[in-house]
Amino acid sequence: MELISTSFKMELWHLFLYCLAPVFIILVSGIWSFNPRYKNLPPGSFGWPLLGETIEFVSKPEMFVLDRMNKYSPDIFKTNILGEKMAVICGANGHKFLFTNGHTIFTPFLPYSMRKLFFSSAPGDFNLKKTVKEVKGAPGFLKPEALVKYVGKMDSITQQHMNTLWEGNDEVKAFSLAKSLTLALACRFFMGAEDPERVSRTISRFDAIKVGMHSVPWNFPGTNFHKACKAAAAVHQELMRVISEKKSAMARGEPVRDIVSHVIQASYGSDVEIAEQLMGTLVAGYSTVASLMTFVMKYVAERPDVYQKVLAEQQEVAASKKPGELLNWDDMQKMKYSWNVAREVLRLAPVIRGTFREVLSDFTYAGYTVPKGWKLYWTVDSTHMNPKHFRNPEKFDPSRYDEANDLPSYAFTPFGVGLRSCPAKEYSRLAVLAFVHNLVKKFRWEMVIPDEKIIGGLMPSPEQGLLIRLYHH
């Protein structure tokens, strides 16, 4: 009798699992998306309960946005990603609306996964407004006038990196070497750390954090988010040690030469808060710059004519230098074509696809209402590949950015616009140009795998690390 009863229970369970569970999920989805207070919400779907549309968004963010623009509206659509009800405002007009109303309708927002990784306090307890205000002081040290004195050191570190890790090799994995360089630069300028072992120990941890930033925040063993949390905790401890070392050095009267020392000196917060600020800065200064360097190599390798123009420009800069003389600020201003190449790379392979905001009060856009408390996602994907804004958008064409050509307003926004633009934009430009200058002076190159697959969704990278063959000049 017990056997029959158990068998019957199993049959009921299978019936529920295969027949009734889908119905249950559909019903819950209907409740999930129903909001009786607002009858004119943007078109779109919240997707599955809990998961929403996160998986589609993370895996193919560009297609996620473009498909929904075509299906629902070219101006705005609703979704649920990373556990948040969200409106995605699209197009150049949408960008203008977001960037010109930043102080009145929206406030900065980080999804749960990022808050958990970057902030040691409970994700629901920290004050992001306070944190953003505090961090505003640090970007002052990233402005052009402050970075002038760092150009020569950037050049020196890049030269040393090339001589040590590139010279003597016929083939290298470009992405791996770019990450090594950008982390060495970030550690030097943000933390004042030059110990190679300390830098190499940090690289694998930052890779795990990068993956976890945009993953589903399920914190149990085996998940990307769990690995990222462990890596973030280790980096946070390392940063706390750095801060303690800097305070001791400053107490001994040593000069202030790096950003963390400036932040300590200006009293931007407790040691924990400084470590949190530094964590986000390091992640941004490491992964995004490394990706940009890597994709510059990819696109230039595919276009010998572009390589020749970059080489000619950099040879002209080199010819104006005395033997052994390092690059300076004026040299960087002469590298206009090289930076136009990087800008076109940023259009085709954006290293930052977008950012998030929280809605402070109900507002209407394109005839639809977005409620207070919802989140907004701003993305370059709605404009960078749009033929309305860029002629032949699939074509790699650095001449788009010549002074004679007027780019459409708010269409090219790889670093944001105005007050909400990336504070590390100028630092990124200098690091990439120093890299390009030293690279083309020494080598020409070709890709070993011409059609190497690009993976990574929100933070793209070559599947095999961009294996390239080097030819010495």
CSV table of N, CA and C in Angstrom, one decimal, residues 210-328:
chain,number,residue,atom,x,y,z
A,210,LYS,N,35.2,40.9,-12.6
A,210,LYS,CA,34.6,41.4,-13.9
A,210,LYS,C,33.4,40.5,-14.4
A,211,VAL,N,33.6,39.2,-14.3
A,211,VAL,CA,32.6,38.3,-14.7
A,211,VAL,C,31.4,38.4,-13.8
A,212,GLY,N,31.7,38.5,-12.5
A,212,GLY,CA,30.6,38.5,-11.5
A,212,GLY,C,29.7,39.7,-11.5
A,213,MET,N,30.3,40.8,-12.0
A,213,MET,CA,29.6,42.1,-11.9
A,213,MET,C,28.2,42.1,-12.6
A,214,HIS,N,28.1,41.3,-13.7
A,214,HIS,CA,26.9,41.3,-14.5
A,214,HIS,C,26.3,39.9,-14.5
A,215,SER,N,26.6,39.1,-13.5
A,215,SER,CA,26.0,37.8,-13.4
A,215,SER,C,24.8,37.8,-12.5
A,216,VAL,N,24.0,36.7,-12.6
A,216,VAL,CA,22.8,36.6,-11.7
A,216,VAL,C,23.4,36.4,-10.3
A,217,PRO,N,22.9,37.2,-9.3
A,217,PRO,CA,23.6,37.2,-8.0
A,217,PRO,C,23.2,36.1,-7.1
A,218,TRP,N,23.5,34.9,-7.5
A,218,TRP,CA,23.3,33.7,-6.7
A,218,TRP,C,24.6,33.3,-6.0
A,219,ASN,N,24.6,33.5,-4.7
A,219,ASN,CA,25.9,33.4,-4.0
A,219,ASN,C,26.0,32.0,-3.4
A,220,PHE,N,26.3,31.0,-4.2
A,220,PHE,CA,26.5,29.7,-3.6
A,220,PHE,C,27.6,29.0,-4.4
A,221,PRO,N,28.4,28.1,-3.8
A,221,PRO,CA,29.6,27.6,-4.5
A,221,PRO,C,29.3,27.1,-5.9
A,222,GLY,N,30.3,27.4,-6.8
A,222,GLY,CA,30.2,27.0,-8.2
A,222,GLY,C,29.7,28.1,-9.1
A,223,THR,N,29.0,29.1,-8.6
A,223,THR,CA,28.5,30.2,-9.4
A,223,THR,C,29.6,31.3,-9.7
A,224,ASN,N,29.4,32.0,-10.8
A,224,ASN,CA,30.3,33.1,-11.1
A,224,ASN,C,30.3,34.1,-10.0
A,225,PHE,N,29.1,34.4,-9.5
A,225,PHE,CA,28.9,35.4,-8.5
A,225,PHE,C,29.6,35.0,-7.2
A,226,HIS,N,29.5,33.8,-6.8
A,226,HIS,CA,30.2,33.3,-5.6
A,226,HIS,C,31.7,33.5,-5.7
A,227,LYS,N,32.3,33.1,-6.9
A,227,LYS,CA,33.7,33.3,-7.2
A,227,LYS,C,34.1,34.8,-7.1
A,228,ALA,N,33.2,35.6,-7.7
A,228,ALA,CA,33.5,37.1,-7.7
A,228,ALA,C,33.5,37.6,-6.3
A,229,CYS,N,32.6,37.2,-5.4
A,229,CYS,CA,32.5,37.7,-4.1
A,229,CYS,C,33.8,37.3,-3.3
A,230,LYS,N,34.3,36.1,-3.5
A,230,LYS,CA,35.5,35.7,-2.8
A,230,LYS,C,36.7,36.5,-3.3
A,231,ALA,N,36.7,36.8,-4.6
A,231,ALA,CA,37.8,37.6,-5.2
A,231,ALA,C,37.7,39.0,-4.7
A,232,ALA,N,36.5,39.6,-4.6
A,232,ALA,CA,36.3,41.0,-4.2
A,232,ALA,C,36.8,41.1,-2.7
A,233,ALA,N,36.5,40.1,-1.9
A,233,ALA,CA,36.9,40.2,-0.5
A,233,ALA,C,38.4,40.2,-0.4
A,234,ALA,N,39.1,39.4,-1.2
A,234,ALA,CA,40.5,39.3,-1.2
A,234,ALA,C,41.1,40.6,-1.6
A,235,VAL,N,40.6,41.2,-2.7
A,235,VAL,CA,41.1,42.5,-3.2
A,235,VAL,C,40.9,43.6,-2.1
A,236,HIS,N,39.7,43.5,-1.5
A,236,HIS,CA,39.4,44.5,-0.5
A,236,HIS,C,40.4,44.5,0.7
A,237,GLN,N,40.7,43.3,1.1
A,237,GLN,CA,41.8,43.1,2.2
A,237,GLN,C,43.1,43.7,1.7
A,238,GLU,N,43.5,43.4,0.5
A,238,GLU,CA,44.7,43.9,-0.1
A,238,GLU,C,44.7,45.4,-0.1
A,239,LEU,N,43.6,46.0,-0.5
A,239,LEU,CA,43.5,47.5,-0.5
A,239,LEU,C,43.6,48.1,0.9
A,240,MET,N,43.0,47.4,1.9
A,240,MET,CA,43.1,47.9,3.2
A,240,MET,C,44.6,47.9,3.7
A,241,ARG,N,45.3,46.9,3.3
A,241,ARG,CA,46.8,46.8,3.6
A,241,ARG,C,47.5,48.0,2.9
A,242,VAL,N,47.1,48.3,1.7
A,242,VAL,CA,47.8,49.4,0.9
A,242,VAL,C,47.5,50.7,1.6
A,243,ILE,N,46.3,50.9,2.0
A,243,ILE,CA,45.9,52.2,2.7
A,243,ILE,C,46.7,52.3,4.0
A,244,SER,N,46.8,51.2,4.8
A,244,SER,CA,47.6,51.3,6.0
A,244,SER,C,49.0,51.6,5.7
A,245,GLU,N,49.6,51.0,4.7
A,245,GLU,CA,51.0,51.3,4.3
A,245,GLU,C,51.2,52.8,3.9
A,246,LYS,N,50.2,53.3,3.1
A,246,LYS,CA,50.3,54.7,2.7
A,246,LYS,C,50.2,55.6,3.8
A,247,LYS,N,49.4,55.3,4.8
A,247,LYS,CA,49.2,56.2,6.0
A,247,LYS,C,50.5,56.2,6.8
A,248,SER,N,51.2,55.1,6.9
A,248,SER,CA,52.4,55.0,7.6
A,248,SER,C,53.5,55.8,6.9
A,249,ALA,N,53.5,55.7,5.5
A,249,ALA,CA,54.5,56.4,4.7
A,249,ALA,C,54.3,57.9,4.8
A,250,MET,N,53.0,58.3,4.8
A,250,MET,CA,52.7,59.8,4.8
A,250,MET,C,53.1,60.3,6.2
A,251,ALA,N,52.9,59.5,7.3
A,251,ALA,CA,53.3,59.9,8.6
A,251,ALA,C,54.8,60.1,8.7
A,252,ARG,N,55.6,59.4,7.9
A,252,ARG,CA,57.0,59.5,7.9
A,252,ARG,C,57.5,60.7,7.0
A,253,GLY,N,56.5,61.4,6.4
A,253,GLY,CA,56.9,62.5,5.6
A,253,GLY,C,57.2,62.2,4.1
A,254,GLU,N,56.8,61.0,3.7
A,254,GLU,CA,57.1,60.7,2.3
A,254,GLU,C,56.1,61.5,1.4
A,255,PRO,N,56.5,61.9,0.2
A,255,PRO,CA,55.7,62.7,-0.7
A,255,PRO,C,54.5,61.9,-1.2
A,256,VAL,N,53.4,62.6,-1.5
A,256,VAL,CA,52.2,62.1,-2.1
A,256,VAL,C,52.3,61.9,-3.6
A,257,ARG,N,52.3,60.7,-4.1
A,257,ARG,CA,52.5,60.5,-5.5
A,257,ARG,C,51.5,59.6,-6.2
A,258,ASP,N,50.4,59.2,-5.5
A,258,ASP,CA,49.4,58.4,-6.1
A,258,ASP,C,48.0,58.8,-5.6
A,259,ILE,N,47.0,58.3,-6.3
A,259,ILE,CA,45.7,58.8,-6.1
A,259,ILE,C,45.2,58.3,-4.7
A,260,VAL,N,45.5,57.1,-4.2
A,260,VAL,CA,45.0,56.7,-2.9
A,260,VAL,C,45.6,57.6,-1.8
A,261,SER,N,46.9,58.1,-2.0
A,261,SER,CA,47.5,59.0,-1.0
A,261,SER,C,46.8,60.3,-1.0
A,262,HIS,N,46.4,60.8,-2.2
A,262,HIS,CA,45.6,62.0,-2.3
A,262,HIS,C,44.3,61.9,-1.6
A,263,VAL,N,43.6,60.8,-1.8
A,263,VAL,CA,42.3,60.6,-1.2
A,263,VAL,C,42.4,60.5,0.3
A,264,ILE,N,43.5,59.8,0.8
A,264,ILE,CA,43.7,59.8,2.3
A,264,ILE,C,44.0,61.2,2.8
A,265,GLN,N,44.8,61.9,2.1
A,265,GLN,CA,45.2,63.3,2.5
A,265,GLN,C,43.9,64.2,2.6
A,266,ALA,N,43.0,64.0,1.6
A,266,ALA,CA,41.9,64.9,1.6
A,266,ALA,C,40.7,64.4,2.5
A,267,SER,N,40.9,63.3,3.2
A,267,SER,CA,40.0,62.8,4.1
A,267,SER,C,38.6,62.5,3.5
A,268,TYR,N,38.6,61.7,2.5
A,268,TYR,CA,37.3,61.4,1.8
A,268,TYR,C,36.5,60.3,2.5
A,269,GLY,N,36.9,59.8,3.6
A,269,GLY,CA,36.1,58.8,4.3
A,269,GLY,C,37.0,57.9,5.1
A,270,SER,N,36.4,56.9,5.7
A,270,SER,CA,37.1,55.9,6.5
A,270,SER,C,38.0,55.0,5.6
A,271,ASP,N,38.8,54.2,6.2
A,271,ASP,CA,39.7,53.3,5.4
A,271,ASP,C,38.8,52.4,4.5
A,272,VAL,N,37.7,51.9,5.1
A,272,VAL,CA,36.8,51.0,4.4
A,272,VAL,C,36.2,51.7,3.2
A,273,GLU,N,35.7,53.0,3.4
A,273,GLU,CA,35.1,53.7,2.3
A,273,GLU,C,36.1,54.0,1.2
A,274,ILE,N,37.4,54.3,1.6
A,274,ILE,CA,38.4,54.6,0.6
A,274,ILE,C,38.7,53.3,-0.2
A,275,ALA,N,38.7,52.2,0.5
A,275,ALA,CA,39.0,50.9,-0.2
A,275,ALA,C,37.8,50.6,-1.2
A,276,GLU,N,36.6,50.9,-0.8
A,276,GLU,CA,35.5,50.7,-1.7
A,276,GLU,C,35.6,51.6,-3.0
A,277,GLN,N,35.9,52.9,-2.7
A,277,GLN,CA,36.1,53.8,-3.9
A,277,GLN,C,37.2,53.3,-4.8
A,278,LEU,N,38.3,52.8,-4.2
A,278,LEU,CA,39.4,52.4,-5.0
A,278,LEU,C,39.1,51.1,-5.8
A,279,MET,N,38.3,50.3,-5.2
A,279,MET,CA,37.9,49.0,-5.9
A,279,MET,C,37.3,49.3,-7.2
A,280,GLY,N,36.3,50.2,-7.2
A,280,GLY,CA,35.6,50.5,-8.5
A,280,GLY,C,36.5,51.1,-9.5
A,281,THR,N,37.4,52.0,-9.0
A,281,THR,CA,38.3,52.7,-9.9
A,281,THR,C,39.2,51.8,-10.6
A,282,LEU,N,39.8,50.8,-9.8
A,282,LEU,CA,40.7,49.8,-10.3
A,282,LEU,C,40.0,48.9,-11.3
A,283,VAL,N,38.8,48.5,-11.0
A,283,VAL,CA,38.1,47.6,-12.0
A,283,VAL,C,37.9,48.3,-13.3
A,284,ALA,N,37.5,49.6,-13.2
A,284,ALA,CA,37.3,50.4,-14.5
A,284,ALA,C,38.6,50.6,-15.2
A,285,GLY,N,39.6,51.0,-14.5
A,285,GLY,CA,40.9,51.3,-15.1
A,285,GLY,C,41.6,50.1,-15.6
A,286,TYR,N,41.2,48.9,-15.2
A,286,TYR,CA,41.9,47.7,-15.6
A,286,TYR,C,41.2,47.0,-16.8
A,287,SER,N,39.9,46.6,-16.6
A,287,SER,CA,39.3,45.8,-17.6
A,287,SER,C,38.9,46.6,-18.9
A,288,THR,N,38.4,47.8,-18.7
A,288,THR,CA,38.0,48.6,-19.9
A,288,THR,C,39.1,49.0,-20.8
A,289,VAL,N,40.2,49.5,-20.1
A,289,VAL,CA,41.4,49.9,-20.9
A,289,VAL,C,42.0,48.7,-21.6
A,290,ALA,N,42.1,47.6,-20.9
A,290,ALA,CA,42.7,46.4,-21.5
A,290,ALA,C,41.9,45.9,-22.7
A,291,SER,N,40.6,46.0,-22.6
A,291,SER,CA,39.7,45.6,-23.7
A,291,SER,C,39.9,46.5,-24.9
A,292,LEU,N,40.0,47.8,-24.6
A,292,LEU,CA,40.2,48.8,-25.7
A,292,LEU,C,41.5,48.6,-26.4
A,293,MET,N,42.6,48.4,-25.7
A,293,MET,CA,43.9,48.1,-26.3
A,293,MET,C,43.8,46.8,-27.2
A,294,THR,N,43.1,45.8,-26.7
A,294,THR,CA,43.1,44.5,-27.4
A,294,THR,C,42.3,44.7,-28.7
A,295,PHE,N,41.1,45.4,-28.7
A,295,PHE,CA,40.3,45.5,-29.9
A,295,PHE,C,41.0,46.5,-30.9
A,296,VAL,N,41.8,47.5,-30.4
A,296,VAL,CA,42.6,48.3,-31.3
A,296,VAL,C,43.5,47.4,-32.1
A,297,MET,N,44.2,46.5,-31.5
A,297,MET,CA,45.0,45.5,-32.2
A,297,MET,C,44.3,44.7,-33.2
A,298,LYS,N,43.1,44.3,-32.8
A,298,LYS,CA,42.3,43.4,-33.7
A,298,LYS,C,41.9,44.2,-35.0
A,299,TYR,N,41.3,45.4,-34.8
A,299,TYR,CA,40.8,46.1,-36.0
A,299,TYR,C,41.9,46.7,-36.8
A,300,VAL,N,43.0,47.1,-36.2
A,300,VAL,CA,44.2,47.6,-37.0
A,300,VAL,C,44.8,46.4,-37.8
A,301,ALA,N,44.9,45.2,-37.2
A,301,ALA,CA,45.4,44.1,-37.9
A,301,ALA,C,44.6,43.8,-39.1
A,302,GLU,N,43.3,44.0,-39.1
A,302,GLU,CA,42.4,43.7,-40.2
A,302,GLU,C,42.5,44.8,-41.3
A,303,ARG,N,43.2,45.9,-41.0
A,303,ARG,CA,43.2,47.0,-42.0
A,303,ARG,C,44.6,47.5,-42.1
A,304,PRO,N,45.4,47.0,-43.0
A,304,PRO,CA,46.8,47.4,-43.2
A,304,PRO,C,46.9,48.9,-43.6
A,305,ASP,N,45.9,49.5,-44.2
A,305,ASP,CA,45.9,50.9,-44.6
A,305,ASP,C,45.9,51.8,-43.3
A,306,VAL,N,45.0,51.3,-42.3
A,306,VAL,CA,44.9,52.0,-41.1
A,306,VAL,C,46.2,51.9,-40.3
A,307,TYR,N,46.8,50.7,-40.3
A,307,TYR,CA,48.1,50.5,-39.6
A,307,TYR,C,49.2,51.5,-40.2
A,308,GLN,N,49.2,51.6,-41.5
A,308,GLN,CA,50.2,52.5,-42.1
A,308,GLN,C,50.1,54.0,-41.6
A,309,LYS,N,48.8,54.4,-41.5
A,309,LYS,CA,48.5,55.8,-41.1
A,309,LYS,C,48.9,56.0,-39.6
A,310,VAL,N,48.6,55.0,-38.8
A,310,VAL,CA,49.0,55.1,-37.4
A,310,VAL,C,50.5,55.1,-37.2
A,311,LEU,N,51.2,54.2,-38.0
A,311,LEU,CA,52.6,54.1,-37.9
A,311,LEU,C,53.3,55.4,-38.4
A,312,ALA,N,52.8,56.0,-39.4
A,312,ALA,CA,53.3,57.3,-39.9
A,312,ALA,C,53.2,58.4,-38.8
A,313,GLU,N,52.0,58.4,-38.2
A,313,GLU,CA,51.8,59.4,-37.2
A,313,GLU,C,52.7,59.2,-36.0
A,314,GLN,N,52.9,58.0,-35.5
A,314,GLN,CA,53.7,57.7,-34.4
A,314,GLN,C,55.2,57.9,-34.7
A,315,GLN,N,55.6,57.6,-35.9
A,315,GLN,CA,57.0,57.8,-36.3
A,315,GLN,C,57.3,59.3,-36.3
A,316,GLU,N,56.4,60.1,-36.7
A,316,GLU,CA,56.6,61.6,-36.7
A,316,GLU,C,56.8,62.0,-35.3
A,317,VAL,N,56.0,61.5,-34.3
A,317,VAL,CA,56.1,61.9,-32.9
A,317,VAL,C,57.5,61.4,-32.4
A,318,ALA,N,57.9,60.2,-32.7
A,318,ALA,CA,59.1,59.6,-32.3
A,318,ALA,C,60.3,60.4,-32.8
A,319,ALA,N,60.2,60.9,-34.1
A,319,ALA,CA,61.3,61.7,-34.7
A,319,ALA,C,61.5,63.0,-34.0
A,320,SER,N,60.5,63.5,-33.3
A,320,SER,CA,60.7,64.8,-32.6
A,320,SER,C,61.3,64.6,-31.2
A,321,LYS,N,61.6,63.4,-30.8
A,321,LYS,CA,62.1,63.2,-29.5
A,321,LYS,C,63.6,62.9,-29.5
A,322,LYS,N,64.3,63.3,-28.5
A,322,LYS,CA,65.7,63.0,-28.3
A,322,LYS,C,65.9,61.5,-27.9
A,323,PRO,N,67.0,60.9,-28.1
A,323,PRO,CA,67.2,59.5,-27.7
A,323,PRO,C,66.9,59.4,-26.2
A,324,GLY,N,66.0,58.4,-25.9
A,324,GLY,CA,65.7,58.1,-24.5
A,324,GLY,C,64.7,59.1,-23.9
A,325,GLU,N,64.3,60.1,-24.6
A,325,GLU,CA,63.3,61.1,-24.1
A,325,GLU,C,61.9,60.4,-24.0
A,326,LEU,N,61.2,60.6,-22.9
A,326,LEU,CA,59.9,60.0,-22.8
A,326,LEU,C,58.8,60.9,-23.4
A,327,LEU,N,57.7,60.3,-23.6
A,327,LEU,CA,56.5,61.0,-24.1
A,327,LEU,C,56.1,62.1,-23.1
A,328,ASN,N,55.5,63.2,-23.6
A,328,ASN,CA,54.9,64.2,-22.8
A,328,ASN,C,53.5,64.6,-23.2
